[in-house]
Each structure stands twice: as C-alpha cells, then as structure tokens.
C-alpha cells in the first residue's frame, strides 16, 4: 500500500471534520496524523468519516503492512544467504561447480550478444595425492586454499574462479581473446608454481612447490557451457601428457 501523497489528488481541509479532535490531541501524534491523512486520501475516505474507530482500524492496518514488509525483508535476506551457501564450494570460499557453470553460461550469452570472446582456463593440480599421503589431508586442504587464494589475488574482479571438483579449478577470463587468455593462463600457472606452499612443521620446514597442468578454450557465440568445459579439459590433458620430468611444455 502506498502511503505517500499521490499526484493529482486534491487535498481538502474541512473546518471541523467528525473525529478531528481525537486525531490532533497531541504534538507527538502529528506524524501519524499526516500518514493517516495521506492514506485516507488514497483510500478515498471522506474526511467527515474519519472517526476514532476508523483511525484505529487504519493504524492497525498500517502496522500490519509494516510488519509484513519487515518479515519479507528478513525472508529475502535468508534466501540470499541460502543462495550464497548453495553457490559456494563446501571447502573453499569460491564458487562451486554449479555456480561456475551458471556464470560460464552468462559469459557465453554476453559473448553472443556483443561478439566479445572470453577464455576458459581448466586447471588440474599435480601430486595432490602425494601431498595428502605424505603430510595428511589437512595439508591437502591447505594446498587447495593456497591455490584458490593465489588465483583470486591475481585476476580481475570481472573474472570468475570456481572449484570444479577435487583438485580441479576453473577460471573464466572475461573478454580475453585467445592470445590474451593464453598469456594470462600461463602467467597464473607460473604464479602458482613460483609461490610454494608453506606447511611449517608438517613438511619439516620445507615449502611444497605446487605444479599443475592447464588447458584453455576461447569460447564464442553458440558455445554451450559443457562443450566449453570439455574442450578446455581436453586441452589440459594434452598439456599433462606433454609434461616431462616435472617440466611443463606449453
């Protein structure tokens, strides 16, 4: 219900409307009176019918509307919180596969509308099993956090990072063509390798160097999210096959 003044409504000011004395009994009620008068005009209630009983009925209605509005706001906040939980990875503070695929679909639609390609980077961490076996699963979780933090710290706010599952990550490099996307993907891989994971006592004080394989695919109009992921995944496996003695061939 809109309680503010409405354009085109002509206000009347009768000399002594019925019930007026009850409505103007104290200065503290002046704000409520104004709200009631505005509501009366919207509802079309003649001023002479504004009795104390009508006044209380309108006040009760307005309080109920306000209560419903407050409850609606609270419910919307809870829904947003639940959506955030549903979209966030169970372990890392980044989008999960479901949310990542949704963003990928949005970016493909953007490319279709504006003709601007973007690049998808598919990352697979190497030797995670050895880290888990040697230092424990807590160390493995720290390794995933470490990689996620490095990715977040070294991309633009318009880019999207997500965990695709296990030790696999995805990065959407927004509005990056094949050349720019490939260069940025290589830079991100080098950053991760150049920043070893510090485990302290868990690793005997020695830092653990993270290695990875990655593949890129520059998607355009008409692509499907699953197809783009599949092509980037295949490019990653080609990179992994080309690795020799721990050296990445790109």
PDB file of C-alpha atoms in Angstrom:
ATOM      1  CA  UNK A   1       0.000   0.000   0.000  1.00  0.00           C
ATOM      2  CA  UNK A   2       1.462   3.400  -0.973  1.00  0.00           C
ATOM      3  CA  UNK A   3       1.002   5.848   1.868  1.00  0.00           C
ATOM      4  CA  UNK A   4       2.623   8.932   0.355  1.00  0.00           C
ATOM      5  CA  UNK A   5       0.791  11.747  -1.424  1.00  0.00           C
ATOM      6  CA  UNK A   6      -0.444  10.896  -4.896  1.00  0.00           C
ATOM      7  CA  UNK A   7      -0.113  13.322  -7.862  1.00  0.00           C
ATOM      8  CA  UNK A   8      -3.482  14.535  -8.984  1.00  0.00           C
ATOM      9  CA  UNK A   9      -5.169  14.076  -5.590  1.00  0.00           C
ATOM     10  CA  UNK A  10      -6.679  17.312  -4.298  1.00  0.00           C
ATOM     11  CA  UNK A  11      -6.465  17.656  -0.528  1.00  0.00           C
ATOM     12  CA  UNK A  12      -9.398  19.175   1.300  1.00  0.00           C
ATOM     13  CA  UNK A  13      -9.223  20.932   4.612  1.00  0.00           C
ATOM     14  CA  UNK A  14     -12.669  20.974   6.215  1.00  0.00           C
ATOM     15  CA  UNK A  15     -13.210  23.253   9.178  1.00  0.00           C
ATOM     16  CA  UNK A  16     -14.187  20.582  11.730  1.00  0.00           C
ATOM     17  CA  UNK A  17     -14.422  17.035  10.347  1.00  0.00           C
ATOM     18  CA  UNK A  18     -16.015  14.437  12.553  1.00  0.00           C
ATOM     19  CA  UNK A  19     -13.436  12.812  14.777  1.00  0.00           C
ATOM     20  CA  UNK A  20     -10.848  15.527  14.137  1.00  0.00           C
ATOM     21  CA  UNK A  21     -10.446  16.320  17.820  1.00  0.00           C
ATOM     22  CA  UNK A  22      -9.338  12.768  18.586  1.00  0.00           C
ATOM     23  CA  UNK A  23      -6.690  12.853  15.841  1.00  0.00           C
ATOM     24  CA  UNK A  24      -4.965  16.035  16.878  1.00  0.00           C
ATOM     25  CA  UNK A  25      -4.862  15.571  20.589  1.00  0.00           C
ATOM     26  CA  UNK A  26      -1.041  15.857  20.962  1.00  0.00           C
ATOM     27  CA  UNK A  27       2.004  17.023  19.049  1.00  0.00           C
ATOM     28  CA  UNK A  28       3.565  13.535  19.330  1.00  0.00           C
ATOM     29  CA  UNK A  29       0.830  12.146  17.077  1.00  0.00           C
ATOM     30  CA  UNK A  30       1.387  14.721  14.305  1.00  0.00           C
ATOM     31  CA  UNK A  31       3.489  12.371  12.155  1.00  0.00           C
ATOM     32  CA  UNK A  32       0.916   9.571  12.439  1.00  0.00           C
ATOM     33  CA  UNK A  33      -1.843  12.044  11.629  1.00  0.00           C
ATOM     34  CA  UNK A  34      -0.123  13.114   8.433  1.00  0.00           C
ATOM     35  CA  UNK A  35       0.379   9.492   7.421  1.00  0.00           C
ATOM     36  CA  UNK A  36      -3.258   8.752   8.156  1.00  0.00           C
ATOM     37  CA  UNK A  37      -4.423  11.788   6.166  1.00  0.00           C
ATOM     38  CA  UNK A  38      -2.353  10.734   3.161  1.00  0.00           C
ATOM     39  CA  UNK A  39      -3.679   7.184   3.450  1.00  0.00           C
ATOM     40  CA  UNK A  40      -7.246   8.458   3.742  1.00  0.00           C
ATOM     41  CA  UNK A  41      -6.896  10.408   0.519  1.00  0.00           C
ATOM     42  CA  UNK A  42      -5.506   7.375  -1.305  1.00  0.00           C
ATOM     43  CA  UNK A  43      -8.295   5.171   0.031  1.00  0.00           C
ATOM     44  CA  UNK A  44     -10.918   7.783  -0.796  1.00  0.00           C
ATOM     45  CA  UNK A  45     -12.354   8.012   2.741  1.00  0.00           C
ATOM     46  CA  UNK A  46     -14.246  11.297   3.193  1.00  0.00           C
ATOM     47  CA  UNK A  47     -12.718  13.439   5.979  1.00  0.00           C
ATOM     48  CA  UNK A  48     -16.044  13.615   7.813  1.00  0.00           C
ATOM     49  CA  UNK A  49     -15.979   9.814   8.185  1.00  0.00           C
ATOM     50  CA  UNK A  50     -12.554   9.829   9.831  1.00  0.00           C
ATOM     51  CA  UNK A  51     -13.768   8.768  13.271  1.00  0.00           C
ATOM     52  CA  UNK A  52     -11.664   7.375  16.076  1.00  0.00           C
ATOM     53  CA  UNK A  53     -12.750   3.847  15.127  1.00  0.00           C
ATOM     54  CA  UNK A  54     -11.649   4.350  11.513  1.00  0.00           C
ATOM     55  CA  UNK A  55      -8.413   5.884  12.760  1.00  0.00           C
ATOM     56  CA  UNK A  56      -7.580   2.822  14.857  1.00  0.00           C
ATOM     57  CA  UNK A  57      -8.524   0.474  12.013  1.00  0.00           C
ATOM     58  CA  UNK A  58      -6.191   2.255   9.607  1.00  0.00           C
ATOM     59  CA  UNK A  59      -3.398   2.371  12.174  1.00  0.00           C
ATOM     60  CA  UNK A  60      -3.755  -1.382  12.756  1.00  0.00           C
ATOM     61  CA  UNK A  61      -3.690  -1.994   9.012  1.00  0.00           C
ATOM     62  CA  UNK A  62      -0.582   0.132   8.549  1.00  0.00           C
ATOM     63  CA  UNK A  63       1.187  -1.640  11.403  1.00  0.00           C
ATOM     64  CA  UNK A  64       0.316  -4.999   9.876  1.00  0.00           C
ATOM     65  CA  UNK A  65       1.631  -3.887   6.476  1.00  0.00           C
ATOM     66  CA  UNK A  66       4.847  -2.678   8.090  1.00  0.00           C
ATOM     67  CA  UNK A  67       5.202  -5.986   9.939  1.00  0.00           C
ATOM     68  CA  UNK A  68       4.694  -7.911   6.694  1.00  0.00           C
ATOM     69  CA  UNK A  69       7.269  -5.724   4.935  1.00  0.00           C
ATOM     70  CA  UNK A  70       9.803  -6.362   7.695  1.00  0.00           C
ATOM     71  CA  UNK A  71       9.170 -10.104   7.561  1.00  0.00           C
ATOM     72  CA  UNK A  72       9.506 -10.072   3.763  1.00  0.00           C
ATOM     73  CA  UNK A  73      12.855  -8.282   4.028  1.00  0.00           C
ATOM     74  CA  UNK A  74      14.009 -10.833   6.606  1.00  0.00           C
ATOM     75  CA  UNK A  75      12.901 -13.714   4.384  1.00  0.00           C
ATOM     76  CA  UNK A  76      14.676 -12.230   1.352  1.00  0.00           C
ATOM     77  CA  UNK A  77      17.876 -11.917   3.377  1.00  0.00           C
ATOM     78  CA  UNK A  78      17.627 -15.545   4.435  1.00  0.00           C
ATOM     79  CA  UNK A  79      17.048 -16.595   0.826  1.00  0.00           C
ATOM     80  CA  UNK A  80      20.108 -14.661  -0.317  1.00  0.00           C
ATOM     81  CA  UNK A  81      22.174 -16.269   2.421  1.00  0.00           C
ATOM     82  CA  UNK A  82      20.936 -19.713   1.401  1.00  0.00           C
ATOM     83  CA  UNK A  83      21.740 -18.987  -2.240  1.00  0.00           C
ATOM     84  CA  UNK A  84      25.248 -17.914  -1.246  1.00  0.00           C
ATOM     85  CA  UNK A  85      25.716 -21.160   0.675  1.00  0.00           C
ATOM     86  CA  UNK A  86      24.365 -23.205  -2.230  1.00  0.00           C
ATOM     87  CA  UNK A  87      26.729 -21.461  -4.670  1.00  0.00           C
ATOM     88  CA  UNK A  88      29.886 -21.641  -2.533  1.00  0.00           C
ATOM     89  CA  UNK A  89      32.255 -24.597  -2.517  1.00  0.00           C
ATOM     90  CA  UNK A  90      31.971 -26.792   0.571  1.00  0.00           C
ATOM     91  CA  UNK A  91      35.668 -26.311   1.386  1.00  0.00           C
ATOM     92  CA  UNK A  92      36.874 -23.140  -0.317  1.00  0.00           C
ATOM     93  CA  UNK A  93      35.408 -19.600  -0.293  1.00  0.00           C
ATOM     94  CA  UNK A  94      34.907 -19.585  -4.058  1.00  0.00           C
ATOM     95  CA  UNK A  95      32.005 -20.644  -6.304  1.00  0.00           C
ATOM     96  CA  UNK A  96      31.307 -24.352  -6.670  1.00  0.00           C
ATOM     97  CA  UNK A  97      30.842 -26.128  -9.997  1.00  0.00           C
ATOM     98  CA  UNK A  98      27.112 -25.335 -10.119  1.00  0.00           C
ATOM     99  CA  UNK A  99      27.653 -21.595  -9.711  1.00  0.00           C
ATOM    100  CA  UNK A 100      30.678 -21.608 -12.010  1.00  0.00           C
ATOM    101  CA  UNK A 101      28.752 -23.263 -14.846  1.00  0.00           C
ATOM    102  CA  UNK A 102      25.960 -20.710 -14.399  1.00  0.00           C
ATOM    103  CA  UNK A 103      28.494 -17.881 -14.709  1.00  0.00           C
ATOM    104  CA  UNK A 104      30.035 -19.570 -17.731  1.00  0.00           C
ATOM    105  CA  UNK A 105      26.631 -19.681 -19.376  1.00  0.00           C
ATOM    106  CA  UNK A 106      26.159 -15.980 -18.607  1.00  0.00           C
ATOM    107  CA  UNK A 107      29.533 -15.114 -20.116  1.00  0.00           C
ATOM    108  CA  UNK A 108      28.766 -17.139 -23.241  1.00  0.00           C
ATOM    109  CA  UNK A 109      25.497 -15.212 -23.588  1.00  0.00           C
ATOM    110  CA  UNK A 110      27.467 -11.977 -23.234  1.00  0.00           C
ATOM    111  CA  UNK A 111      29.816 -13.110 -26.000  1.00  0.00           C
ATOM    112  CA  UNK A 112      26.829 -13.948 -28.183  1.00  0.00           C
ATOM    113  CA  UNK A 113      25.230 -10.543 -27.618  1.00  0.00           C
ATOM    114  CA  UNK A 114      28.301  -8.344 -28.019  1.00  0.00           C
ATOM    115  CA  UNK A 115      30.607 -10.515 -30.124  1.00  0.00           C
ATOM    116  CA  UNK A 116      33.344 -10.396 -27.480  1.00  0.00           C
ATOM    117  CA  UNK A 117      35.079 -13.739 -26.798  1.00  0.00           C
ATOM    118  CA  UNK A 118      36.291 -14.826 -23.370  1.00  0.00           C
ATOM    119  CA  UNK A 119      38.686 -17.592 -22.373  1.00  0.00           C
ATOM    120  CA  UNK A 120      38.084 -20.536 -20.069  1.00  0.00           C
ATOM    121  CA  UNK A 121      41.054 -21.964 -18.154  1.00  0.00           C
ATOM    122  CA  UNK A 122      40.838 -25.522 -16.797  1.00  0.00           C
ATOM    123  CA  UNK A 123      43.372 -26.308 -14.028  1.00  0.00           C
ATOM    124  CA  UNK A 124      44.356 -29.716 -12.660  1.00  0.00           C
ATOM    125  CA  UNK A 125      46.789 -29.757  -9.712  1.00  0.00           C
ATOM    126  CA  UNK A 126      49.521 -32.367  -9.823  1.00  0.00           C
ATOM    127  CA  UNK A 127      50.734 -34.560  -6.981  1.00  0.00           C
ATOM    128  CA  UNK A 128      47.829 -33.812  -4.646  1.00  0.00           C
ATOM    129  CA  UNK A 129      47.690 -37.498  -3.730  1.00  0.00           C
ATOM    130  CA  UNK A 130      51.349 -37.366  -2.668  1.00  0.00           C
ATOM    131  CA  UNK A 131      50.685 -34.296  -0.516  1.00  0.00           C
ATOM    132  CA  UNK A 132      47.740 -35.999   1.173  1.00  0.00           C
ATOM    133  CA  UNK A 133      49.665 -39.236   1.697  1.00  0.00           C
ATOM    134  CA  UNK A 134      52.851 -37.582   2.962  1.00  0.00           C
ATOM    135  CA  UNK A 135      51.511 -34.715   5.059  1.00  0.00           C
ATOM    136  CA  UNK A 136      47.869 -35.629   5.674  1.00  0.00           C
ATOM    137  CA  UNK A 137      44.544 -34.403   4.348  1.00  0.00           C
ATOM    138  CA  UNK A 138      44.730 -31.172   6.346  1.00  0.00           C
ATOM    139  CA  UNK A 139      47.818 -30.292   4.325  1.00  0.00           C
ATOM    140  CA  UNK A 140      45.912 -31.190   1.159  1.00  0.00           C
ATOM    141  CA  UNK A 141      43.127 -28.794   2.163  1.00  0.00           C
ATOM    142  CA  UNK A 142      45.719 -26.075   2.809  1.00  0.00           C
ATOM    143  CA  UNK A 143      47.155 -26.681  -0.640  1.00  0.00           C
ATOM    144  CA  UNK A 144      43.728 -26.125  -2.201  1.00  0.00           C
ATOM    145  CA  UNK A 145      43.249 -22.944  -0.156  1.00  0.00           C
ATOM    146  CA  UNK A 146      46.699 -21.795  -1.219  1.00  0.00           C
ATOM    147  CA  UNK A 147      45.919 -22.195  -4.918  1.00  0.00           C
ATOM    148  CA  UNK A 148      42.481 -20.603  -4.581  1.00  0.00           C
ATOM    149  CA  UNK A 149      43.979 -17.571  -2.814  1.00  0.00           C
ATOM    150  CA  UNK A 150      46.668 -17.121  -5.460  1.00  0.00           C
ATOM    151  CA  UNK A 151      44.067 -17.279  -8.231  1.00  0.00           C
ATOM    152  CA  UNK A 152      41.749 -14.787  -6.525  1.00  0.00           C
ATOM    153  CA  UNK A 153      44.620 -12.378  -5.816  1.00  0.00           C
ATOM    154  CA  UNK A 154      45.837 -12.378  -9.416  1.00  0.00           C
ATOM    155  CA  UNK A 155      42.712 -11.984 -11.539  1.00  0.00           C
ATOM    156  CA  UNK A 156      40.374  -9.075 -12.198  1.00  0.00           C
ATOM    157  CA  UNK A 157      37.087  -8.608 -10.369  1.00  0.00           C
ATOM    158  CA  UNK A 158      35.312  -9.322 -13.664  1.00  0.00           C
ATOM    159  CA  UNK A 159      36.928 -12.776 -13.907  1.00  0.00           C
ATOM    160  CA  UNK A 160      35.358 -15.822 -12.272  1.00  0.00           C
ATOM    161  CA  UNK A 161      37.104 -18.556 -10.285  1.00  0.00           C
ATOM    162  CA  UNK A 162      35.467 -21.799  -9.228  1.00  0.00           C
ATOM    163  CA  UNK A 163      36.299 -25.245  -7.934  1.00  0.00           C
ATOM    164  CA  UNK A 164      35.134 -27.844 -10.418  1.00  0.00           C
ATOM    165  CA  UNK A 165      35.737 -30.758  -8.069  1.00  0.00           C
ATOM    166  CA  UNK A 166      38.620 -32.468  -6.271  1.00  0.00           C
ATOM    167  CA  UNK A 167      41.851 -30.747  -7.310  1.00  0.00           C
ATOM    168  CA  UNK A 168      40.361 -29.106 -10.423  1.00  0.00           C
ATOM    169  CA  UNK A 169      39.726 -25.378 -10.777  1.00  0.00           C
ATOM    170  CA  UNK A 170      38.185 -23.261 -13.479  1.00  0.00           C
ATOM    171  CA  UNK A 171      38.869 -19.619 -14.354  1.00  0.00           C
ATOM    172  CA  UNK A 172      36.791 -17.505 -16.725  1.00  0.00           C
ATOM    173  CA  UNK A 173      38.964 -14.722 -18.131  1.00  0.00           C
ATOM    174  CA  UNK A 174      36.349 -12.195 -19.160  1.00  0.00           C
ATOM    175  CA  UNK A 175      36.648 -10.503 -22.552  1.00  0.00           C
ATOM    176  CA  UNK A 176      40.024 -12.130 -23.218  1.00  0.00           C
ATOM    177  CA  UNK A 177      40.625 -13.422 -26.734  1.00  0.00           C
ATOM    178  CA  UNK A 178      42.742 -16.480 -27.494  1.00  0.00           C
ATOM    179  CA  UNK A 179      46.073 -14.650 -27.317  1.00  0.00           C
ATOM    180  CA  UNK A 180      45.331 -12.646 -24.165  1.00  0.00           C
ATOM    181  CA  UNK A 181      43.640 -15.615 -22.481  1.00  0.00           C
ATOM    182  CA  UNK A 182      46.547 -17.967 -23.199  1.00  0.00           C
ATOM    183  CA  UNK A 183      49.106 -15.465 -21.898  1.00  0.00           C
ATOM    184  CA  UNK A 184      47.126 -14.830 -18.730  1.00  0.00           C
ATOM    185  CA  UNK A 185      46.642 -18.561 -18.127  1.00  0.00           C
ATOM    186  CA  UNK A 186      50.414 -19.127 -18.412  1.00  0.00           C
ATOM    187  CA  UNK A 187      51.040 -16.225 -16.029  1.00  0.00           C
ATOM    188  CA  UNK A 188      48.638 -17.703 -13.448  1.00  0.00           C
ATOM    189  CA  UNK A 189      50.284 -21.121 -13.721  1.00  0.00           C
ATOM    190  CA  UNK A 190      53.720 -19.539 -13.226  1.00  0.00           C
ATOM    191  CA  UNK A 191      52.476 -17.600 -10.176  1.00  0.00           C
ATOM    192  CA  UNK A 192      51.221 -20.785  -8.523  1.00  0.00           C
ATOM    193  CA  UNK A 193      54.497 -22.610  -9.214  1.00  0.00           C
ATOM    194  CA  UNK A 194      56.575 -19.644  -8.027  1.00  0.00           C
ATOM    195  CA  UNK A 195      54.749 -19.464  -4.680  1.00  0.00           C
ATOM    196  CA  UNK A 196      55.376 -22.683  -2.723  1.00  0.00           C
ATOM    197  CA  UNK A 197      53.010 -23.808  -0.008  1.00  0.00           C
ATOM    198  CA  UNK A 198      54.396 -23.226   3.484  1.00  0.00           C
ATOM    199  CA  UNK A 199      53.374 -26.102   5.783  1.00  0.00           C
ATOM    200  CA  UNK A 200      55.813 -25.448   8.615  1.00  0.00           C
ATOM    201  CA  UNK A 201      56.270 -28.454  10.875  1.00  0.00           C
ATOM    202  CA  UNK A 202      54.029 -30.632   8.715  1.00  0.00           C
ATOM    203  CA  UNK A 203      56.643 -30.545   5.935  1.00  0.00           C
ATOM    204  CA  UNK A 204      59.711 -30.401   8.126  1.00  0.00           C
ATOM    205  CA  UNK A 205      60.025 -26.696   7.429  1.00  0.00           C
ATOM    206  CA  UNK A 206      60.442 -27.175   3.678  1.00  0.00           C
ATOM    207  CA  UNK A 207      57.987 -25.384   1.348  1.00  0.00           C
ATOM    208  CA  UNK A 208      55.980 -27.537  -1.057  1.00  0.00           C
ATOM    209  CA  UNK A 209      56.070 -26.464  -4.686  1.00  0.00           C
ATOM    210  CA  UNK A 210      52.721 -26.798  -6.410  1.00  0.00           C
ATOM    211  CA  UNK A 211      52.693 -27.961 -10.026  1.00  0.00           C
ATOM    212  CA  UNK A 212      49.740 -28.082 -12.358  1.00  0.00           C
ATOM    213  CA  UNK A 213      48.538 -28.731 -15.851  1.00  0.00           C
ATOM    214  CA  UNK A 214      46.097 -26.399 -17.552  1.00  0.00           C
ATOM    215  CA  UNK A 215      44.190 -26.046 -20.767  1.00  0.00           C
ATOM    216  CA  UNK A 216      42.376 -23.084 -22.292  1.00  0.00           C
ATOM    217  CA  UNK A 217      39.483 -22.659 -24.660  1.00  0.00           C
ATOM    218  CA  UNK A 218      38.275 -19.337 -26.042  1.00  0.00           C
ATOM    219  CA  UNK A 219      34.514 -19.573 -26.289  1.00  0.00           C
ATOM    220  CA  UNK A 220      32.303 -17.603 -28.606  1.00  0.00           C
ATOM    221  CA  UNK A 221      28.687 -17.215 -29.573  1.00  0.00           C
ATOM    222  CA  UNK A 222      26.844 -20.504 -29.896  1.00  0.00           C
ATOM    223  CA  UNK A 223      29.009 -22.495 -27.481  1.00  0.00           C
ATOM    224  CA  UNK A 224      27.464 -24.463 -24.643  1.00  0.00           C
ATOM    225  CA  UNK A 225      28.952 -24.464 -21.105  1.00  0.00           C
ATOM    226  CA  UNK A 226      29.501 -28.230 -21.094  1.00  0.00           C
ATOM    227  CA  UNK A 227      31.165 -28.115 -24.513  1.00  0.00           C
ATOM    228  CA  UNK A 228      33.482 -25.279 -23.434  1.00  0.00           C
ATOM    229  CA  UNK A 229      34.466 -27.171 -20.266  1.00  0.00           C
ATOM    230  CA  UNK A 230      35.057 -30.352 -22.269  1.00  0.00           C
ATOM    231  CA  UNK A 231      37.330 -28.582 -24.772  1.00  0.00           C
ATOM    232  CA  UNK A 232      39.335 -26.833 -22.030  1.00  0.00           C
ATOM    233  CA  UNK A 233      39.573 -30.144 -20.151  1.00  0.00           C
ATOM    234  CA  UNK A 234      40.927 -31.913 -23.249  1.00  0.00           C
ATOM    235  CA  UNK A 235      43.490 -29.142 -23.738  1.00  0.00           C
ATOM    236  CA  UNK A 236      44.564 -29.623 -20.129  1.00  0.00           C
ATOM    237  CA  UNK A 237      45.099 -33.367 -20.633  1.00  0.00           C
ATOM    238  CA  UNK A 238      47.199 -32.644 -23.719  1.00  0.00           C
ATOM    239  CA  UNK A 239      49.334 -30.352 -21.565  1.00  0.00           C
ATOM    240  CA  UNK A 240      49.596 -33.045 -18.901  1.00  0.00           C
ATOM    241  CA  UNK A 241      50.721 -35.639 -21.459  1.00  0.00           C
ATOM    242  CA  UNK A 242      53.420 -33.247 -22.677  1.00  0.00           C
ATOM    243  CA  UNK A 243      54.928 -32.891 -19.221  1.00  0.00           C
ATOM    244  CA  UNK A 244      58.329 -34.488 -18.909  1.00  0.00           C
ATOM    245  CA  UNK A 245      60.315 -34.827 -15.712  1.00  0.00           C
ATOM    246  CA  UNK A 246      58.145 -32.274 -13.967  1.00  0.00           C
ATOM    247  CA  UNK A 247      58.674 -29.633 -16.661  1.00  0.00           C
ATOM    248  CA  UNK A 248      55.556 -28.147 -18.224  1.00  0.00           C
ATOM    249  CA  UNK A 249      55.558 -27.915 -22.013  1.00  0.00           C
ATOM    250  CA  UNK A 250      53.176 -25.206 -23.172  1.00  0.00           C
TER     251      UNK A 250
END
